[in-house]
Coordinates of C-alpha atoms in Angstrom, one line a residue:
M1 CA 143.7 74.4 109.5
L2 CA 145.5 73.2 112.6
I3 CA 144.4 73.5 116.2
R4 CA 147.2 73.5 118.7
R5 CA 148.1 74.8 122.2
E6 CA 148.4 78.5 122.6
R7 CA 152.1 79.7 122.6
A8 CA 153.4 82.9 124.4
D9 CA 153.9 84.7 121.1
D10 CA 150.2 84.1 120.2
A11 CA 148.9 86.6 122.7
A12 CA 148.6 89.6 120.3
A13 CA 147.0 87.5 117.6
I14 CA 144.5 86.0 120.2
A15 CA 143.6 89.6 121.2
A16 CA 143.0 90.5 117.6
V17 CA 140.8 87.4 117.2
L18 CA 138.7 88.4 120.2
R19 CA 138.4 92.0 119.0
S20 CA 137.2 90.7 115.6
A21 CA 134.8 88.2 117.1
F22 CA 133.3 90.2 119.8
G23 CA 133.8 93.9 118.9
P24 CA 130.8 94.0 116.5
Q25 CA 128.3 92.9 119.2
Y26 CA 129.4 95.7 121.4
A27 CA 129.4 98.3 118.8
N28 CA 125.8 97.2 117.8
A29 CA 124.7 97.4 121.3
D30 CA 125.4 101.2 121.6
S31 CA 121.6 101.9 121.5
D32 CA 121.3 99.8 124.7
R33 CA 122.1 102.3 127.4
E34 CA 123.1 99.8 130.0
T35 CA 125.6 98.1 127.6
A36 CA 126.9 101.5 126.4
E37 CA 127.6 102.5 130.1
L38 CA 129.3 99.2 130.8
I39 CA 131.7 99.3 127.9
G40 CA 132.0 103.0 127.3
D41 CA 132.0 104.2 123.6
S42 CA 131.7 101.9 120.6
A43 CA 135.5 101.9 120.2
A44 CA 135.9 100.3 123.6
E45 CA 137.8 97.1 123.8
P46 CA 135.6 94.1 124.1
P47 CA 135.8 92.7 127.6
E48 CA 136.9 89.3 126.4
V49 CA 140.3 90.7 125.4
D50 CA 141.1 91.8 129.0
L51 CA 139.4 88.7 130.4
V52 CA 141.9 86.3 128.6
T53 CA 144.8 88.6 129.7
R54 CA 143.7 88.4 133.3
L55 CA 143.0 84.7 133.1
R56 CA 146.6 84.0 132.0
S57 CA 147.8 85.2 135.3
D58 CA 145.1 83.6 137.5
S59 CA 145.6 80.3 139.3
G60 CA 142.6 78.9 137.2
W61 CA 144.6 79.2 134.0
I62 CA 145.5 75.8 132.4
P63 CA 148.0 76.4 129.6
T64 CA 147.3 73.0 128.0
L65 CA 143.7 73.9 127.6
S66 CA 144.2 77.3 125.8
M67 CA 144.1 76.5 122.0
V68 CA 144.3 78.4 118.8
A69 CA 143.1 77.5 115.3
V70 CA 145.9 78.3 112.8
E71 CA 145.6 78.7 109.0
Y72 CA 148.8 79.4 107.0
D73 CA 150.7 80.4 110.2
T74 CA 147.9 82.9 111.0
V75 CA 145.9 82.5 114.3
I76 CA 142.2 82.6 113.2
G77 CA 140.5 81.3 116.4
H78 CA 140.9 80.8 120.1
V79 CA 139.2 78.9 122.8
C80 CA 140.2 78.3 126.5
L81 CA 139.1 76.2 129.4
T82 CA 139.9 77.4 132.9
R83 CA 139.6 75.8 136.4
A84 CA 136.2 76.3 138.0
G85 CA 134.5 74.4 140.8
V86 CA 131.2 73.0 141.8
G87 CA 131.3 72.9 145.6
P88 CA 134.4 71.0 146.5
F89 CA 134.7 69.4 143.0
P90 CA 137.2 70.8 140.4
V91 CA 135.6 71.3 137.0
L92 CA 136.2 73.5 134.0
A93 CA 134.7 76.6 132.5
L94 CA 134.8 77.2 128.8
G95 CA 135.2 80.6 127.3
P96 CA 135.7 82.8 125.7
I97 CA 135.7 81.1 122.3
G98 CA 136.1 83.3 119.2
V99 CA 136.9 83.2 115.4
L100 CA 138.1 86.0 113.2
A101 CA 135.0 87.6 111.6
E102 CA 136.0 86.8 108.1
H103 CA 136.4 83.2 108.9
Q104 CA 133.2 82.6 110.9
G105 CA 130.6 80.2 109.5
N106 CA 133.2 77.8 108.2
G107 CA 133.2 75.3 111.0
I108 CA 136.3 76.6 112.8
G109 CA 134.4 77.4 116.0
A110 CA 132.9 73.8 116.0
A111 CA 136.3 72.3 115.4
M112 CA 137.8 74.2 118.3
M113 CA 134.8 73.1 120.5
H114 CA 135.5 69.5 119.6
A115 CA 139.3 69.8 120.3
A116 CA 138.6 71.5 123.7
L117 CA 136.1 68.9 124.7
G118 CA 138.4 66.0 123.6
A119 CA 141.4 67.5 125.4
A120 CA 139.4 68.0 128.7
D121 CA 138.0 64.4 128.4
A122 CA 141.6 63.0 127.8
L123 CA 142.7 64.8 131.0
D124 CA 139.9 63.0 133.0
E125 CA 138.1 66.3 133.7
P126 CA 134.5 65.6 134.8
L127 CA 132.5 68.5 133.5
I128 CA 132.6 71.8 131.6
G129 CA 130.3 74.8 132.3
L130 CA 129.6 77.8 130.1
L131 CA 127.3 80.7 129.6
G132 CA 125.9 80.6 126.2
S133 CA 123.0 80.1 123.7
F134 CA 120.8 77.1 124.2
D135 CA 120.3 77.3 120.4
Y136 CA 124.0 76.6 119.7
Y137 CA 125.8 74.6 122.5
P138 CA 123.5 71.6 122.8
Q139 CA 125.0 70.3 119.5
F140 CA 128.1 69.7 121.6
G141 CA 126.3 67.9 124.4
F142 CA 125.7 70.8 126.7
I143 CA 122.5 70.7 128.7
P144 CA 120.8 73.1 131.2
A145 CA 123.0 72.8 134.3
A146 CA 119.9 72.6 136.5
R147 CA 119.2 69.1 135.1
L148 CA 122.4 67.8 136.9
G149 CA 121.7 69.9 140.1
I150 CA 124.2 72.5 139.3
T151 CA 123.5 76.2 139.6
P152 CA 125.7 79.3 138.8
D153 CA 126.7 81.4 141.6
E154 CA 125.3 84.4 139.9
P155 CA 121.5 84.0 139.7
A156 CA 121.2 86.2 136.6
W157 CA 123.1 83.6 134.7
V158 CA 120.7 80.8 135.2
S159 CA 118.9 81.3 131.9
H160 CA 122.0 80.7 129.8
F161 CA 124.1 78.4 132.0
Q162 CA 124.9 75.0 130.6
V163 CA 127.2 72.1 131.4
R164 CA 128.7 69.2 129.5
P165 CA 129.4 66.1 131.5
L166 CA 132.5 64.2 130.3
S167 CA 133.6 60.6 130.7
A168 CA 134.9 61.1 134.3
Y169 CA 131.6 62.8 135.4
D170 CA 130.2 61.7 138.8
A171 CA 126.6 62.4 139.7
Q172 CA 127.9 63.6 143.1
I173 CA 129.0 66.8 141.4
T174 CA 126.1 69.1 142.4
G175 CA 125.8 72.5 143.9
E176 CA 127.0 76.0 143.0
F177 CA 129.3 76.5 140.0
R178 CA 132.1 79.1 140.5
Y179 CA 134.2 80.5 137.7
A180 CA 137.9 81.6 138.0
E181 CA 138.0 85.1 139.7
P182 CA 138.6 87.2 136.5
F183 CA 135.1 86.2 135.2
Y184 CA 133.6 88.3 138.0
D185 CA 135.4 91.5 137.0
L186 CA 133.6 91.7 133.6

């Protein structure tokens, strides 16, 4: 497996990865009325597909930090980091990250996380924020954002919002975290 930067001709394969990775969770949520109303029927496109498409044309898009995992010339995973902010400080947001369903559980997601964290650190980015499971992301150094005085600008996100300080982190980076605009259209 190789992890490399996304290329323009990877867009369709990335959309397929996101459908495979996220589609089942929306299909399984059909019994949840609120989720069903949000996404329509079970055949609806996972919102992560449209999110990545919209991020590519947003000022927060950082082409060097959108990566794919490739096996035998087939894209099997994707992760991206986009520009975000904490008050006046530029930081990064991670997500979405996804792996083809048939390749999950083989360490590909973890390898992509390490590649994304390493690339961001090498670019002297100070911090990465994400919404995700506190059972999974702490293994990559993510901690509850509140510990560093950072809060998401959407109060409902507090229970899953985490940050990962990098080498260039400065303790002055406190305040409200703001994602790139397309994240608010989900």
